[in-house]
Amino acid sequence: MGLFDFVKDIGKKIFGKEDEAPAALKQHIEKNNPGVQNLQIDVKEGVATVKGEAASPAAREKVILMIGNALGIREVKADALTVAGQPAAAVAETEAEAVEYYIIEKGDTLSKIAKHFYGDADKYPLIFEANREVIEDPDLIFPGQKIRIPKQS
């Protein structure tokens, strides 16, 4: 499952009816804005199409995750979500080199995930900081939620 695919029946309830989704998702993102301007969202049959300009590849990823981790979203199309004016295709390689994605499973904690990826449970703050807008409370993660795992240098 890549960055743009999500589990439609799992996630944070942000909107009720699909016609409410664009405004509710935009408000959700702007509440903890990871660095995006001119945000536009459209949702049809569980597929969210997002447009705008992200300040960095990380900001772009966070917007995609914030939308995709919403209950009722199964896919995010973000070809029109640019990074500092560059088309999405130009930043795809940078994203792949800097981060990988993980879908939280039942029984997971950020410490357990840090132990798995870094060999040290005490490095969970790295994961939390990389997902601050996606995970509002490090103790409140849920199965099916997709998060960023920054690669260690």
Short mmCIF file of C-alpha atoms in Angstrom, two decimals:
data_model
loop_
_atom_site.label_atom_id
_atom_site.label_comp_id
_atom_site.label_asym_id
_atom_site.label_seq_id
_atom_site.Cartn_x
_atom_site.Cartn_y
_atom_site.Cartn_z
CA MET A 1 0.00 0.00 0.00
CA GLY A 2 1.59 3.27 -1.13
CA LEU A 3 1.32 6.78 0.24
CA PHE A 4 -1.91 7.48 -1.61
CA ASP A 5 -3.95 4.38 -0.65
CA PHE A 6 -5.89 4.15 2.61
CA VAL A 7 -8.44 1.98 4.39
CA LYS A 8 -11.81 3.67 3.80
CA ASP A 9 -13.58 2.15 6.82
CA ILE A 10 -10.89 3.11 9.35
CA GLY A 11 -9.87 6.57 10.42
CA LYS A 12 -10.69 9.71 12.30
CA LYS A 13 -14.29 10.88 11.78
CA ILE A 14 -13.89 14.35 10.30
CA PHE A 15 -17.00 14.60 8.15
CA GLY A 16 -20.45 13.04 7.96
CA LYS A 17 -21.79 13.08 4.42
CA GLU A 18 -19.38 13.11 1.50
CA ASP A 19 -20.63 16.51 0.33
CA GLU A 20 -19.38 17.93 3.67
CA ALA A 21 -15.94 16.36 3.22
CA PRO A 22 -14.07 19.08 1.28
CA ALA A 23 -14.82 21.86 3.79
CA ALA A 24 -14.33 19.61 6.83
CA LEU A 25 -11.02 18.22 5.56
CA LYS A 26 -9.75 21.69 4.68
CA GLN A 27 -10.63 22.94 8.17
CA HIS A 28 -8.94 19.87 9.70
CA ILE A 29 -5.72 20.57 7.79
CA GLU A 30 -5.72 24.30 8.42
CA LYS A 31 -6.14 23.69 12.19
CA ASN A 32 -2.61 22.21 12.33
CA ASN A 33 -1.35 23.46 8.98
CA PRO A 34 1.86 21.57 8.13
CA GLY A 35 2.81 24.21 5.55
CA VAL A 36 0.37 24.36 2.66
CA GLN A 37 -1.20 27.30 0.83
CA ASN A 38 -4.09 27.68 -1.62
CA LEU A 39 -5.50 24.34 -0.49
CA GLN A 40 -8.40 22.91 -2.50
CA ILE A 41 -9.99 19.52 -1.85
CA ASP A 42 -12.64 17.60 -3.74
CA VAL A 43 -14.06 14.23 -2.65
CA LYS A 44 -15.99 11.76 -4.81
CA GLU A 45 -16.71 8.15 -3.88
CA GLY A 46 -13.98 8.07 -1.23
CA VAL A 47 -11.31 9.55 -3.49
CA ALA A 48 -9.92 12.92 -2.38
CA THR A 49 -8.27 15.14 -4.98
CA VAL A 50 -6.07 17.81 -3.45
CA LYS A 51 -4.51 20.91 -4.98
CA GLY A 52 -2.28 23.56 -3.49
CA GLU A 53 1.33 24.38 -2.76
CA ALA A 54 3.27 22.72 0.04
CA ALA A 55 6.31 24.39 1.56
CA SER A 56 8.30 21.13 1.59
CA PRO A 57 8.04 17.44 0.65
CA ALA A 58 7.30 16.67 4.33
CA ALA A 59 4.42 19.18 4.36
CA ARG A 60 3.02 17.55 1.21
CA GLU A 61 3.20 14.08 2.78
CA LYS A 62 1.50 15.31 5.96
CA VAL A 63 -1.40 16.85 4.02
CA ILE A 64 -1.88 13.57 2.15
CA LEU A 65 -1.79 11.58 5.40
CA MET A 66 -4.14 13.98 7.20
CA ILE A 67 -6.70 13.58 4.39
CA GLY A 68 -6.17 9.86 3.88
CA ASN A 69 -6.43 8.98 7.57
CA ALA A 70 -9.96 10.40 7.63
CA LEU A 71 -12.80 7.90 7.87
CA GLY A 72 -14.39 7.55 4.43
CA ILE A 73 -11.26 8.26 2.35
CA ARG A 74 -9.75 5.35 0.42
CA GLU A 75 -7.38 7.21 -1.90
CA VAL A 76 -5.74 10.62 -2.19
CA LYS A 77 -4.84 12.05 -5.58
CA ALA A 78 -2.24 14.75 -5.09
CA ASP A 79 -0.69 15.34 -8.52
CA ALA A 80 -1.73 19.01 -8.25
CA LEU A 81 -0.24 19.43 -4.77
CA THR A 82 3.08 20.98 -5.67
CA VAL A 83 6.14 21.57 -3.52
CA ALA A 84 7.52 25.09 -3.74
CA GLY A 85 6.15 25.33 -7.28
CA GLN A 86 7.67 22.04 -8.46
CA PRO A 87 5.31 19.39 -9.85
CA ALA A 88 4.59 16.39 -7.64
CA ALA A 89 6.57 14.04 -9.91
CA ALA A 90 9.73 16.09 -9.30
CA VAL A 91 9.56 15.51 -5.53
CA ALA A 92 8.51 11.85 -5.56
CA GLU A 93 12.12 10.59 -5.56
CA THR A 94 13.06 12.89 -2.65
CA GLU A 95 10.09 11.60 -0.63
CA ALA A 96 11.07 7.97 -1.21
CA GLU A 97 14.65 8.58 -0.04
CA ALA A 98 13.77 10.46 3.15
CA VAL A 99 10.84 8.53 4.61
CA GLU A 100 8.89 5.31 4.55
CA TYR A 101 5.31 4.69 5.59
CA TYR A 102 3.84 2.40 8.20
CA ILE A 103 0.27 1.33 8.88
CA ILE A 104 -0.39 1.07 12.60
CA GLU A 105 -1.52 -2.35 13.76
CA LYS A 106 -3.52 -3.41 16.81
CA GLY A 107 -1.28 -3.31 19.89
CA ASP A 108 1.22 -0.86 18.40
CA THR A 109 2.66 2.05 20.35
CA LEU A 110 5.06 4.65 19.03
CA SER A 111 7.73 3.10 21.26
CA LYS A 112 7.13 -0.34 19.76
CA ILE A 113 7.28 1.13 16.25
CA ALA A 114 10.52 2.98 17.10
CA LYS A 115 12.02 -0.25 18.44
CA HIS A 116 11.12 -2.00 15.18
CA PHE A 117 12.50 0.68 12.84
CA TYR A 118 15.39 2.10 14.89
CA GLY A 119 16.20 -0.66 17.36
CA ASP A 120 15.50 1.75 20.24
CA ALA A 121 12.06 2.34 21.77
CA ASP A 122 13.26 5.65 23.24
CA LYS A 123 13.45 7.11 19.72
CA TYR A 124 9.65 7.32 19.49
CA PRO A 125 9.81 11.17 19.64
CA LEU A 126 11.40 11.08 16.14
CA ILE A 127 8.26 9.40 14.82
CA PHE A 128 5.94 11.70 16.76
CA GLU A 129 7.72 14.84 15.51
CA ALA A 130 7.61 13.59 11.92
CA ASN A 131 3.84 13.14 12.29
CA ARG A 132 2.90 15.97 14.67
CA GLU A 133 0.04 17.15 12.47
CA VAL A 134 -1.11 13.59 11.74
CA ILE A 135 -0.83 12.30 15.32
CA GLU A 136 -2.13 14.95 17.70
CA ASP A 137 -1.41 12.86 20.83
CA PRO A 138 1.34 10.20 20.86
CA ASP A 139 -0.85 8.03 23.10
CA LEU A 140 -3.82 8.15 20.68
CA ILE A 141 -2.91 6.21 17.57
CA PHE A 142 -5.28 3.74 15.93
CA PRO A 143 -5.01 0.57 13.84
CA GLY A 144 -5.13 1.38 10.14
CA GLN A 145 -3.65 4.86 10.58
CA LYS A 146 -0.79 5.52 8.16
CA ILE A 147 2.22 7.47 9.42
CA ARG A 148 5.63 8.64 8.21
CA ILE A 149 8.77 6.92 9.48
CA PRO A 150 11.80 9.16 8.86
CA LYS A 151 14.88 7.26 7.84
CA GLN A 152 17.88 7.71 10.09
CA SER A 153 20.96 9.32 8.63
#
